[in-house]
Tab-separated table of C-alpha atoms (C1' of nucleotides) in Angstrom:
chain	number	residue	atom	x	y	z
A	1	UNK	CA	85.133	-17.755	-5.599
A	2	UNK	CA	86.531	-19.168	-2.392
A	3	UNK	CA	84.469	-20.787	0.230
A	4	UNK	CA	83.577	-17.939	1.858
A	5	UNK	CA	82.282	-16.109	-0.843
A	6	UNK	CA	80.345	-19.135	-2.039
A	7	UNK	CA	78.954	-19.610	1.620
A	8	UNK	CA	77.829	-15.803	1.185
A	9	UNK	CA	76.353	-16.213	-1.919
A	10	UNK	CA	74.344	-19.201	-1.051
A	11	UNK	CA	73.356	-17.499	1.915
A	12	UNK	CA	71.718	-14.478	-0.280
A	13	UNK	CA	70.092	-17.002	-2.898
A	14	UNK	CA	68.511	-18.860	0.079
A	15	UNK	CA	67.396	-15.881	1.529
A	16	UNK	CA	65.987	-14.432	-1.721
A	17	UNK	CA	64.238	-17.871	-2.473
A	18	UNK	CA	62.515	-17.796	1.173
A	19	UNK	CA	61.548	-14.553	0.639
A	20	UNK	CA	60.158	-14.850	-2.817
A	21	UNK	CA	58.506	-17.949	-1.673
A	22	UNK	CA	56.688	-15.925	1.184
A	23	UNK	CA	55.664	-13.161	-1.167
A	24	UNK	CA	54.637	-15.239	-3.942
A	25	UNK	CA	52.252	-17.411	-1.806
A	26	UNK	CA	50.710	-14.324	0.041
A	27	UNK	CA	50.161	-11.956	-3.055
A	28	UNK	CA	50.382	-14.479	-6.048
A	29	UNK	CA	52.868	-13.747	-9.031
A	30	UNK	CA	51.119	-11.042	-10.655
A	31	UNK	CA	50.817	-8.902	-7.321
A	32	UNK	CA	54.252	-9.805	-5.584
A	33	UNK	CA	56.592	-7.104	-6.177
A	34	UNK	CA	60.358	-7.553	-6.777
A	35	UNK	CA	60.746	-4.667	-4.330
A	36	UNK	CA	58.735	-6.561	-1.358
A	37	UNK	CA	60.746	-9.513	-2.155
A	38	UNK	CA	64.216	-7.743	-1.866
A	39	UNK	CA	62.954	-6.015	1.282
A	40	UNK	CA	61.747	-9.290	2.752
A	41	UNK	CA	65.098	-10.888	2.075
A	42	UNK	CA	67.111	-7.662	3.100
A	43	UNK	CA	68.490	-7.482	-0.070
A	44	UNK	CA	68.994	-5.007	-2.641
A	45	UNK	CA	66.516	-5.475	-5.861
A	46	UNK	CA	69.770	-5.558	-7.959
A	47	UNK	CA	70.860	-8.466	-6.417
A	48	UNK	CA	68.077	-10.378	-7.226
A	49	UNK	CA	68.273	-9.405	-10.961
A	50	UNK	CA	71.747	-10.648	-10.730
A	51	UNK	CA	70.843	-14.361	-9.617
A	52	UNK	CA	67.636	-14.640	-11.540
A	53	UNK	CA	67.391	-12.796	-14.976
A	54	UNK	CA	63.808	-11.649	-14.584
A	55	UNK	CA	60.452	-11.918	-12.330
A	56	UNK	CA	59.505	-15.349	-14.146
A	57	UNK	CA	63.062	-17.067	-13.656
A	58	UNK	CA	62.762	-16.178	-9.728
A	59	UNK	CA	59.366	-17.836	-9.764
A	60	UNK	CA	60.062	-21.033	-11.341
A	61	UNK	CA	63.300	-21.266	-8.953
A	62	UNK	CA	61.302	-20.824	-5.952
A	63	UNK	CA	58.504	-23.498	-7.107
A	64	UNK	CA	61.375	-25.803	-7.917
A	65	UNK	CA	63.102	-25.362	-4.741
A	66	UNK	CA	59.832	-25.829	-2.659
A	67	UNK	CA	58.920	-28.834	-4.638
A	68	UNK	CA	62.243	-30.493	-3.850
A	69	UNK	CA	62.020	-30.106	-0.199
A	70	UNK	CA	58.433	-31.371	-0.104
A	71	UNK	CA	59.375	-34.384	-2.364
A	72	UNK	CA	62.148	-35.308	0.178
A	73	UNK	CA	59.809	-34.697	3.132
A	74	UNK	CA	57.320	-37.010	1.515
A	75	UNK	CA	59.612	-39.696	0.767
A	76	UNK	CA	60.902	-39.496	4.329
A	77	UNK	CA	57.403	-39.705	5.759
A	78	UNK	CA	56.381	-42.580	3.347
A	79	UNK	CA	59.411	-44.538	4.988
A	80	UNK	CA	57.299	-44.394	8.169
A	81	UNK	CA	54.301	-46.267	7.255
A	82	UNK	CA	53.751	-49.151	9.636
A	83	UNK	CA	54.343	-52.506	8.289
A	84	UNK	CA	53.058	-54.755	10.825
A	85	UNK	CA	49.744	-55.892	12.725
A	86	UNK	CA	51.295	-54.824	16.037
A	87	UNK	CA	49.418	-51.657	17.249
A	88	UNK	CA	48.367	-50.903	13.490
A	89	UNK	CA	45.828	-48.484	14.684
A	90	UNK	CA	48.496	-46.362	16.532
A	91	UNK	CA	50.743	-46.985	13.897
A	92	UNK	CA	48.544	-45.510	11.125
A	93	UNK	CA	47.558	-42.725	13.294
A	94	UNK	CA	51.356	-41.768	13.842
A	95	UNK	CA	51.637	-41.979	10.148
A	96	UNK	CA	48.488	-39.893	9.593
A	97	UNK	CA	49.687	-37.365	11.762
A	98	UNK	CA	53.117	-37.068	10.010
A	99	UNK	CA	51.533	-37.125	6.718
A	100	UNK	CA	49.460	-34.155	7.510
A	101	UNK	CA	51.888	-32.177	9.663
A	102	UNK	CA	54.861	-32.698	7.434
A	103	UNK	CA	53.425	-32.903	3.986
A	104	UNK	CA	49.827	-31.506	3.667
A	105	UNK	CA	49.362	-28.769	6.233
A	106	UNK	CA	52.628	-27.623	6.418
A	107	UNK	CA	54.035	-24.294	5.082
A	108	UNK	CA	55.414	-25.950	1.822
A	109	UNK	CA	52.361	-28.234	1.218
A	110	UNK	CA	49.965	-25.261	1.377
A	111	UNK	CA	52.279	-23.292	-0.776
A	112	UNK	CA	52.092	-25.778	-3.465
A	113	UNK	CA	48.317	-26.267	-3.689
A	114	UNK	CA	47.922	-22.552	-3.682
A	115	UNK	CA	50.384	-22.157	-6.424
A	116	UNK	CA	48.817	-24.875	-8.155
A	117	UNK	CA	45.287	-23.160	-8.257
A	118	UNK	CA	46.746	-19.763	-8.888
A	119	UNK	CA	49.309	-20.238	-11.728
A	120	UNK	CA	48.750	-23.877	-12.769
A	121	UNK	CA	47.444	-22.617	-15.939
A	122	UNK	CA	50.320	-20.643	-16.438
A	123	UNK	CA	52.916	-23.177	-15.898
A	124	UNK	CA	51.063	-26.560	-16.871
A	125	UNK	CA	54.219	-28.297	-17.236
A	126	UNK	CA	55.898	-27.248	-14.067
A	127	UNK	CA	52.913	-28.274	-11.971
A	128	UNK	CA	52.305	-31.085	-13.857
A	129	UNK	CA	55.568	-32.511	-12.548
A	130	UNK	CA	54.536	-31.664	-9.166
A	131	UNK	CA	51.389	-33.690	-9.391
A	132	UNK	CA	52.927	-36.802	-10.645
A	133	UNK	CA	55.973	-36.389	-7.952
A	134	UNK	CA	53.729	-35.405	-5.223
A	135	UNK	CA	49.949	-36.716	-4.868
A	136	UNK	CA	50.388	-39.255	-7.616
A	137	UNK	CA	53.539	-40.644	-5.914
A	138	UNK	CA	51.808	-40.556	-2.633
A	139	UNK	CA	48.678	-42.488	-3.807
A	140	UNK	CA	51.127	-44.904	-5.754
A	141	UNK	CA	53.206	-45.751	-2.703
A	142	UNK	CA	50.586	-45.781	-0.044
A	143	UNK	CA	48.770	-48.257	-2.442
A	144	UNK	CA	51.562	-50.385	-2.352
A	145	UNK	CA	51.978	-50.283	1.436
A	146	UNK	CA	48.197	-50.834	1.962
A	147	UNK	CA	48.769	-53.953	-0.500
A	148	UNK	CA	51.706	-55.211	1.774
A	149	UNK	CA	49.446	-55.130	5.015
A	150	UNK	CA	46.467	-56.832	3.035
A	151	UNK	CA	48.995	-59.577	2.097
A	152	UNK	CA	49.468	-59.948	5.970
A	153	UNK	CA	45.842	-60.243	6.188
A	154	UNK	CA	45.856	-57.162	8.448
A	155	UNK	CA	43.753	-55.427	5.897
A	156	UNK	CA	41.023	-56.636	3.596
A	157	UNK	CA	40.902	-54.160	0.126
A	158	UNK	CA	39.418	-54.635	-2.879
A	159	UNK	CA	41.135	-51.512	-4.779
A	160	UNK	CA	44.713	-50.445	-3.187
A	161	UNK	CA	44.380	-47.259	-5.176
A	162	UNK	CA	40.885	-46.317	-3.947
A	163	UNK	CA	41.886	-47.222	-0.348
A	164	UNK	CA	44.763	-45.224	-0.638
A	165	UNK	CA	42.961	-42.078	-1.803
A	166	UNK	CA	40.539	-42.554	0.817
A	167	UNK	CA	43.131	-42.823	3.491
A	168	UNK	CA	44.332	-39.699	2.764
A	169	UNK	CA	41.020	-37.910	2.228
A	170	UNK	CA	39.948	-39.216	5.518
A	171	UNK	CA	43.345	-37.986	7.126
A	172	UNK	CA	42.597	-34.582	5.738
A	173	UNK	CA	38.826	-34.516	6.405
A	174	UNK	CA	38.725	-32.796	9.546
A	175	UNK	CA	41.783	-30.105	8.735
A	176	UNK	CA	40.982	-29.277	5.262
A	177	UNK	CA	38.759	-26.236	6.145
A	178	UNK	CA	41.221	-24.986	8.642
A	179	UNK	CA	44.232	-25.197	5.932
A	180	UNK	CA	42.261	-23.692	3.177
A	181	UNK	CA	41.620	-20.677	5.088
A	182	UNK	CA	45.427	-20.239	6.067
A	183	UNK	CA	45.217	-21.931	9.623
A	184	UNK	CA	47.731	-24.363	10.880
A	185	UNK	CA	46.488	-27.259	13.126
A	186	UNK	CA	47.882	-27.940	16.606
A	187	UNK	CA	49.000	-31.003	17.832
A	188	UNK	CA	45.970	-32.015	19.576
A	189	UNK	CA	43.956	-31.249	16.367
A	190	UNK	CA	46.397	-33.324	14.357
A	191	UNK	CA	46.180	-36.236	16.806
A	192	UNK	CA	42.599	-36.262	17.022
A	193	UNK	CA	41.884	-35.910	13.225
A	194	UNK	CA	44.071	-38.621	12.542
A	195	UNK	CA	42.538	-40.797	15.351
A	196	UNK	CA	39.024	-40.022	13.502
A	197	UNK	CA	40.407	-40.990	10.146
A	198	UNK	CA	42.128	-44.241	11.213
A	199	UNK	CA	39.251	-45.414	13.238
A	200	UNK	CA	36.924	-44.990	10.306
A	201	UNK	CA	39.460	-46.671	7.901
A	202	UNK	CA	39.938	-49.477	10.009
A	203	UNK	CA	36.091	-50.055	10.603
A	204	UNK	CA	35.712	-50.277	6.862
A	205	UNK	CA	39.001	-52.331	5.904
A	206	UNK	CA	40.312	-53.891	9.220
A	207	UNK	CA	40.318	-57.162	9.934
A	208	UNK	CA	40.032	-58.781	13.801
A	209	UNK	CA	43.775	-59.098	13.403
A	210	UNK	CA	44.135	-55.206	13.312
A	211	UNK	CA	42.569	-54.911	16.409
A	212	UNK	CA	44.751	-53.471	19.443
A	213	UNK	CA	45.962	-56.109	22.049
A	214	UNK	CA	43.914	-54.716	25.008
A	215	UNK	CA	41.898	-52.185	23.045
A	216	UNK	CA	38.378	-51.470	24.220
A	217	UNK	CA	35.545	-52.693	21.968
A	218	UNK	CA	34.706	-50.487	19.075
A	219	UNK	CA	31.593	-49.620	17.382
A	220	UNK	CA	32.305	-52.513	14.643
A	221	UNK	CA	32.279	-54.924	17.509
A	222	UNK	CA	28.976	-54.393	19.179
A	223	UNK	CA	27.648	-58.009	19.530
A	224	UNK	CA	23.847	-58.630	19.584
B	1	UNK	CA	13.504	3.835	-15.128
B	2	UNK	CA	10.640	1.132	-16.074
B	3	UNK	CA	10.489	-2.335	-17.262
B	4	UNK	CA	12.481	-2.232	-20.544
B	5	UNK	CA	15.443	-0.155	-19.096
B	6	UNK	CA	15.766	-2.034	-16.238
B	7	UNK	CA	15.963	-5.252	-18.614
B	8	UNK	CA	18.385	-3.463	-20.716
B	9	UNK	CA	20.640	-2.639	-17.716
B	10	UNK	CA	20.102	-6.067	-15.975
B	11	UNK	CA	21.743	-7.845	-18.899
B	12	UNK	CA	24.576	-5.527	-18.782
B	13	UNK	CA	25.108	-6.133	-15.397
B	14	UNK	CA	24.806	-9.939	-15.711
B	15	UNK	CA	27.093	-10.039	-18.687
B	16	UNK	CA	29.715	-7.859	-16.756
B	17	UNK	CA	29.332	-10.101	-13.695
B	18	UNK	CA	29.923	-13.265	-15.796
B	19	UNK	CA	33.125	-12.052	-17.833
B	20	UNK	CA	34.555	-10.600	-14.474
B	21	UNK	CA	34.100	-13.902	-12.578
B	22	UNK	CA	35.852	-15.504	-15.808
B	23	UNK	CA	38.650	-13.215	-15.964
B	24	UNK	CA	38.835	-13.051	-11.939
B	25	UNK	CA	38.912	-16.661	-11.902
B	26	UNK	CA	41.507	-17.315	-14.258
B	27	UNK	CA	44.079	-14.471	-13.652
B	28	UNK	CA	43.177	-13.565	-9.887
B	29	UNK	CA	42.059	-10.088	-8.804
B	30	UNK	CA	45.522	-8.372	-9.253
B	31	UNK	CA	46.360	-9.733	-12.869
B	32	UNK	CA	42.841	-9.188	-13.901
B	33	UNK	CA	42.595	-5.996	-16.063
B	34	UNK	CA	39.332	-4.283	-16.429
B	35	UNK	CA	39.963	-3.850	-20.206
B	36	UNK	CA	39.790	-7.568	-20.540
B	37	UNK	CA	36.859	-7.903	-18.364
B	38	UNK	CA	35.336	-5.415	-20.583
B	39	UNK	CA	36.270	-7.076	-23.808
B	40	UNK	CA	34.945	-10.370	-22.653
B	41	UNK	CA	31.567	-8.775	-21.352
B	42	UNK	CA	31.158	-6.830	-24.930
B	43	UNK	CA	30.925	-3.815	-23.129
B	44	UNK	CA	33.109	-0.521	-22.677
B	45	UNK	CA	35.218	0.022	-20.016
B	46	UNK	CA	33.266	2.886	-18.611
B	47	UNK	CA	30.055	1.257	-18.283
B	48	UNK	CA	31.849	-1.279	-15.969
B	49	UNK	CA	32.920	1.969	-13.780
B	50	UNK	CA	29.495	3.088	-14.182
B	51	UNK	CA	27.602	-0.207	-12.490
B	52	UNK	CA	30.561	-0.794	-10.041
B	53	UNK	CA	32.698	2.075	-8.963
B	54	UNK	CA	36.188	0.311	-8.895
B	55	UNK	CA	37.629	-2.976	-9.242
B	56	UNK	CA	37.285	-3.953	-5.836
B	57	UNK	CA	33.625	-3.330	-5.926
B	58	UNK	CA	33.289	-5.270	-8.993
B	59	UNK	CA	35.191	-8.277	-7.182
B	60	UNK	CA	32.972	-8.390	-4.093
B	61	UNK	CA	30.024	-8.106	-6.296
B	62	UNK	CA	31.119	-10.968	-8.277
B	63	UNK	CA	31.876	-13.077	-5.346
B	64	UNK	CA	28.754	-12.586	-3.523
B	65	UNK	CA	26.644	-13.502	-6.749
B	66	UNK	CA	28.433	-16.672	-7.103
B	67	UNK	CA	27.925	-17.350	-3.545
B	68	UNK	CA	24.569	-16.831	-3.782
B	69	UNK	CA	24.113	-19.211	-6.658
B	70	UNK	CA	26.328	-21.813	-5.005
B	71	UNK	CA	24.265	-21.682	-1.686
B	72	UNK	CA	20.904	-22.115	-3.517
B	73	UNK	CA	22.283	-25.091	-5.216
B	74	UNK	CA	23.829	-26.514	-1.985
B	75	UNK	CA	20.424	-26.158	-0.398
B	76	UNK	CA	18.564	-27.620	-3.220
B	77	UNK	CA	21.062	-30.793	-3.199
B	78	UNK	CA	20.767	-31.308	0.380
B	79	UNK	CA	16.864	-31.514	0.075
B	80	UNK	CA	17.869	-34.779	-1.585
B	81	UNK	CA	19.453	-36.675	0.812
B	82	UNK	CA	17.523	-40.239	1.254
B	83	UNK	CA	15.462	-40.550	4.406
B	84	UNK	CA	14.659	-44.066	4.738
B	85	UNK	CA	16.674	-47.436	4.768
B	86	UNK	CA	15.534	-48.325	1.227
B	87	UNK	CA	18.278	-48.807	-1.047
B	88	UNK	CA	20.457	-46.664	1.120
B	89	UNK	CA	23.424	-47.358	-1.038
B	90	UNK	CA	21.667	-46.309	-3.937
B	91	UNK	CA	20.264	-42.938	-2.281
B	92	UNK	CA	23.738	-42.033	-0.716
B	93	UNK	CA	25.803	-42.557	-3.883
B	94	UNK	CA	22.877	-40.582	-5.849
B	95	UNK	CA	23.304	-37.664	-3.163
B	96	UNK	CA	27.095	-37.817	-3.457
B	97	UNK	CA	27.033	-37.769	-7.380
B	98	UNK	CA	25.129	-34.821	-7.022
B	99	UNK	CA	26.922	-32.824	-4.360
B	100	UNK	CA	29.970	-33.385	-6.276
B	101	UNK	CA	28.615	-32.437	-9.765
B	102	UNK	CA	26.541	-29.586	-8.704
B	103	UNK	CA	28.401	-28.191	-5.607
B	104	UNK	CA	32.117	-29.114	-5.453
B	105	UNK	CA	33.343	-30.153	-8.754
B	106	UNK	CA	31.007	-27.596	-10.990
B	107	UNK	CA	32.153	-24.217	-12.149
B	108	UNK	CA	30.970	-22.013	-9.073
B	109	UNK	CA	32.568	-24.863	-6.475
B	110	UNK	CA	35.890	-24.403	-8.336
B	111	UNK	CA	35.776	-20.816	-8.626
B	112	UNK	CA	34.953	-20.064	-4.985
B	113	UNK	CA	37.709	-22.462	-3.485
B	114	UNK	CA	40.245	-20.961	-6.080
B	115	UNK	CA	39.204	-17.695	-4.904
B	116	UNK	CA	39.499	-18.343	-1.545
B	117	UNK	CA	42.556	-19.476	-1.775
B	118	UNK	CA	43.871	-16.373	-3.561
B	119	UNK	CA	42.192	-13.571	-2.328
B	120	UNK	CA	40.823	-15.170	1.156
B	121	UNK	CA	43.373	-13.296	3.060
B	122	UNK	CA	42.456	-9.900	1.502
B	123	UNK	CA	39.029	-10.017	2.208
B	124	UNK	CA	38.513	-12.159	5.381
B	125	UNK	CA	35.054	-11.545	6.204
B	126	UNK	CA	33.802	-12.065	2.691
B	127	UNK	CA	35.157	-15.733	2.683
B	128	UNK	CA	34.454	-16.117	6.120
B	129	UNK	CA	30.731	-16.099	5.208
B	130	UNK	CA	31.269	-18.257	2.461
B	131	UNK	CA	32.936	-20.617	4.926
B	132	UNK	CA	29.729	-20.570	7.294
B	133	UNK	CA	27.221	-20.430	4.480
B	134	UNK	CA	29.017	-23.193	2.365
B	135	UNK	CA	31.115	-25.992	4.087
B	136	UNK	CA	29.856	-25.174	7.268
B	137	UNK	CA	26.262	-25.458	6.424
B	138	UNK	CA	27.049	-28.637	4.521
B	139	UNK	CA	28.569	-30.333	7.582
B	140	UNK	CA	26.147	-29.214	9.729
B	141	UNK	CA	23.040	-30.143	7.570
B	142	UNK	CA	24.657	-33.355	6.853
B	143	UNK	CA	25.462	-34.268	10.599
B	144	UNK	CA	21.739	-33.802	10.883
B	145	UNK	CA	20.860	-36.146	8.034
B	146	UNK	CA	23.288	-38.578	9.266
B	147	UNK	CA	21.646	-38.390	12.810
B	148	UNK	CA	18.422	-39.046	11.474
B	149	UNK	CA	19.807	-42.203	9.612
B	150	UNK	CA	21.524	-43.117	12.989
B	151	UNK	CA	18.137	-42.635	14.883
B	152	UNK	CA	16.430	-45.056	12.533
B	153	UNK	CA	19.367	-47.499	13.198
B	154	UNK	CA	20.400	-47.688	9.612
B	155	UNK	CA	23.714	-46.302	10.746
B	156	UNK	CA	25.884	-46.409	13.843
B	157	UNK	CA	27.603	-43.532	14.227
B	158	UNK	CA	29.236	-41.842	17.367
B	159	UNK	CA	30.293	-38.341	16.309
B	160	UNK	CA	28.094	-37.114	13.693
B	161	UNK	CA	30.184	-34.144	12.589
B	162	UNK	CA	33.173	-36.134	11.966
B	163	UNK	CA	31.045	-38.697	10.077
B	164	UNK	CA	29.756	-35.885	7.964
B	165	UNK	CA	33.268	-34.374	6.814
B	166	UNK	CA	34.126	-38.063	6.370
B	167	UNK	CA	31.452	-38.652	4.060
B	168	UNK	CA	32.299	-35.381	2.060
B	169	UNK	CA	35.885	-36.245	2.018
B	170	UNK	CA	35.539	-39.728	0.796
B	171	UNK	CA	32.900	-38.582	-1.888
B	172	UNK	CA	35.913	-36.249	-3.263
B	173	UNK	CA	38.674	-38.626	-2.558
B	174	UNK	CA	38.905	-39.728	-6.261
B	175	UNK	CA	38.347	-36.575	-7.923
B	176	UNK	CA	39.946	-33.829	-5.729
B	177	UNK	CA	43.122	-34.100	-7.926
B	178	UNK	CA	41.271	-33.600	-11.252
B	179	UNK	CA	39.203	-30.811	-10.202
B	180	UNK	CA	42.300	-29.118	-8.301
B	181	UNK	CA	43.941	-29.030	-12.066
B	182	UNK	CA	40.846	-27.645	-13.828
B	183	UNK	CA	39.287	-30.598	-14.958
B	184	UNK	CA	35.755	-31.449	-14.997
B	185	UNK	CA	34.926	-35.392	-14.220
B	186	UNK	CA	32.556	-37.178	-16.437
B	187	UNK	CA	29.493	-38.906	-15.382
B	188	UNK	CA	31.098	-42.530	-15.277
B	189	UNK	CA	33.705	-40.948	-13.048
B	190	UNK	CA	31.075	-39.179	-10.657
B	191	UNK	CA	29.214	-42.386	-10.597
B	192	UNK	CA	32.300	-44.425	-9.726
B	193	UNK	CA	33.909	-41.770	-7.193
B	194	UNK	CA	30.419	-41.845	-5.306
B	195	UNK	CA	30.252	-45.514	-5.294
B	196	UNK	CA	33.740	-46.233	-3.887
B	197	UNK	CA	33.035	-43.370	-1.217
B	198	UNK	CA	29.551	-44.725	-0.231
B	199	UNK	CA	30.924	-48.249	0.003
B	200	UNK	CA	33.555	-47.497	2.296
B	201	UNK	CA	31.188	-45.317	4.344
B	202	UNK	CA	28.640	-47.758	4.640
B	203	UNK	CA	31.419	-50.434	5.688
B	204	UNK	CA	32.340	-48.045	8.480
B	205	UNK	CA	29.082	-46.938	9.721
B	206	UNK	CA	26.365	-49.319	8.043
B	207	UNK	CA	24.377	-51.883	10.134
B	208	UNK	CA	22.582	-54.698	8.820
B	209	UNK	CA	19.377	-52.675	8.175
B	210	UNK	CA	21.337	-50.711	5.594
B	211	UNK	CA	22.544	-53.548	3.350
B	212	UNK	CA	20.785	-53.816	0.163
B	213	UNK	CA	18.131	-56.522	-0.139
B	214	UNK	CA	20.467	-59.526	-1.197
B	215	UNK	CA	23.538	-57.671	-0.029
B	216	UNK	CA	26.374	-59.645	1.256
B	217	UNK	CA	27.559	-59.339	5.116
B	218	UNK	CA	29.893	-56.528	5.980
B	219	UNK	CA	32.786	-56.144	8.267
B	220	UNK	CA	30.900	-54.081	10.893
B	221	UNK	CA	28.735	-56.778	11.465
B	222	UNK	CA	30.984	-59.162	13.259
B	223	UNK	CA	29.869	-60.791	16.552
B	224	UNK	CA	31.969	-61.558	19.017
C	1	DG	C1'	96.791	-1.088	1.944
C	2	DA	C1'	95.200	-2.365	-2.687
C	3	DC	C1'	92.266	-5.373	-5.587
C	4	DG	C1'	87.884	-7.650	-6.960
C	5	DA	C1'	83.897	-9.888	-6.682
C	6	DG	C1'	79.700	-9.114	-5.287
C	7	DT	C1'	76.350	-5.958	-3.307
C	8	DT	C1'	73.889	-1.365	-2.769
C	9	DA	C1'	71.260	2.538	-3.388
C	10	DG	C1'	69.210	5.510	-6.277
C	11	DA	C1'	68.084	7.397	-10.631
C	12	DC	C1'	66.296	6.131	-15.037
C	13	DA	C1'	62.903	5.036	-18.968
C	14	DA	C1'	59.330	1.968	-20.267
C	15	DT	C1'	55.313	-0.160	-19.778
C	16	DG	C1'	50.680	-1.077	-18.344
C	17	DG	C1'	46.606	-0.808	-15.761
C	18	DC	C1'	43.416	2.246	-12.823
C	19	DG	C1'	39.997	5.378	-12.721
C	20	DT	C1'	38.222	10.122	-14.604
C	21	DC	C1'	36.622	13.031	-18.297
C	22	DT	C1'	34.438	14.382	-22.377
C	23	DA	C1'	32.093	14.295	-26.640
C	24	DA	C1'	29.397	11.421	-29.767
C	25	DT	C1'	26.092	8.001	-30.388
C	26	DT	C1'	22.979	4.605	-29.287
C	27	DT	C1'	18.869	3.139	-26.616
C	28	DT	C1'	14.792	3.742	-24.280
C	29	DA	C1'	10.665	6.313	-22.242
C	30	DC	C1'	6.849	9.241	-23.319
D	1	DG	C1'	9.871	12.623	-32.636
D	2	DT	C1'	12.008	14.245	-28.606
D	3	DA	C1'	13.851	14.166	-24.423
D	4	DA	C1'	16.351	11.434	-20.975
D	5	DA	C1'	19.175	8.070	-19.801
D	6	DA	C1'	22.685	4.944	-20.792
D	7	DT	C1'	26.350	3.460	-23.607
D	8	DT	C1'	30.667	3.850	-26.147
D	9	DA	C1'	35.589	5.280	-27.717
D	10	DG	C1'	39.324	7.589	-27.155
D	11	DA	C1'	42.490	10.537	-24.360
D	12	DC	C1'	44.369	11.882	-20.335
D	13	DG	C1'	47.027	11.963	-15.544
D	14	DC	C1'	48.481	9.237	-12.300
D	15	DC	C1'	50.793	5.878	-10.135
D	16	DA	C1'	53.134	1.387	-9.438
D	17	DT	C1'	56.312	-2.031	-11.371
D	18	DT	C1'	59.827	-4.013	-14.196
D	19	DG	C1'	64.371	-4.347	-15.637
D	20	DT	C1'	68.749	-1.394	-16.686
D	21	DC	C1'	72.635	1.308	-15.499
D	22	DT	C1'	75.882	3.899	-12.757
D	23	DA	C1'	78.406	5.190	-8.905
D	24	DA	C1'	79.559	3.946	-4.342
D	25	DC	C1'	80.366	0.602	-0.989
D	26	DT	C1'	81.696	-3.970	1.825
D	27	DC	C1'	84.883	-7.528	2.668
D	28	DG	C1'	87.798	-11.166	2.277
D	29	DT	C1'	92.527	-12.290	0.169
D	30	DC	C1'	97.046	-11.042	-1.356
DNA sequence: GACGAGTTAGACAATGGCGTCTAATTTTAC
DNA sequence: GTAAAATTAGACGCCATTGTCTAACTCGTC
């Protein structure tokens, strides 16, 4: 019960949670076997039953653990949203990169979306919580951040919620298929996808104030 | 071996395929039991093993069946893409509604996306085929259709593939979450989502020629 | 060195699903 | 009506998994 023991137990718990997340995600709840989780975690089966009474308890703990990590990461990324007109395109592009890289295309993001699809019907309240804390919070927060930019007359937006969803959708447009198939985009792909998304978003919602200082003319600015 | 027997057998086969699709989709491959499929299909277990040698054979047959239906539907919807500047906004909106309603948010679309996520790793070639025939074909075909509109100077697009992906992404932006959670959008929601998507798409890529007869000027037309 | 909490390997019963087999029954073809 | 084909219900062996139990083991503390 002293420090060292606590640390040892905690390490075991985390090891089990990580291994269980891995196996549950790859196999789904039904096909995942406790023995395999124990093997991946380098832990005996009994230890798992010692920490989590049964398979379902372990599953719920895993989902909640990943959800907490993902929520914290989303909060962190949201705090990097650009707030001024200076280099708005670059600012939004960087934000889109971080959003994809750390929240949507990363391990936890893929894990949660997959689990929601496979086990969502069996644990409605669990994943309803995720929907509110994850994508729901993202849309709400992004909507408010876009409203701030619109207030500064950098953007012209009639419906902030719609614009927020569209921003996320555009940011994912080029990566959706890859992540659906389990792939992880490279930095170049992340950058390119974000740039494509932000360019289109600004063509639709940007004002002249939003253009880069010395930026080259864009398609939206062709004259004559 | 003549007509009547064929019809009877065929009915059983379809009944089994439908029931199996239902159960596989709800439970996943591992948790789905042959007994439950037999019960839903109102057929004895032995009949299933008679038509499909084993569980995996049945699963593959189900996926291929749904994929064929989905591909035919996608082909049909793609043929309704508008080809002229007349009422382009309405034309694109109707197309987006049909795309969502009949290809993406419908039963088959949700089924395939769910199955790709849950069993994609176990049957790579099966779902790689779907990716090429489904989303891949959608992007390619849409890219060509957008190029036609650009050639008619109704749109200004620098990268057709990107624009195609963005069109699909925008069309789904408002419905993604609902369909992820199993819901089915109403006609009003479909209409509204499509209109939001097309409005933004045309703000980004439309030319004056694309505007409705009495439409207001758009951001993309600023000159100087 | 001894204690004790935690861990481990392995055995164990119970469960449930898969795939096979058989005998009886229904459906279809002629 | 009869024969062939298909279907059905049920029993069966087999195997994997869950969750429990026990005896041995590890490791930090006194």
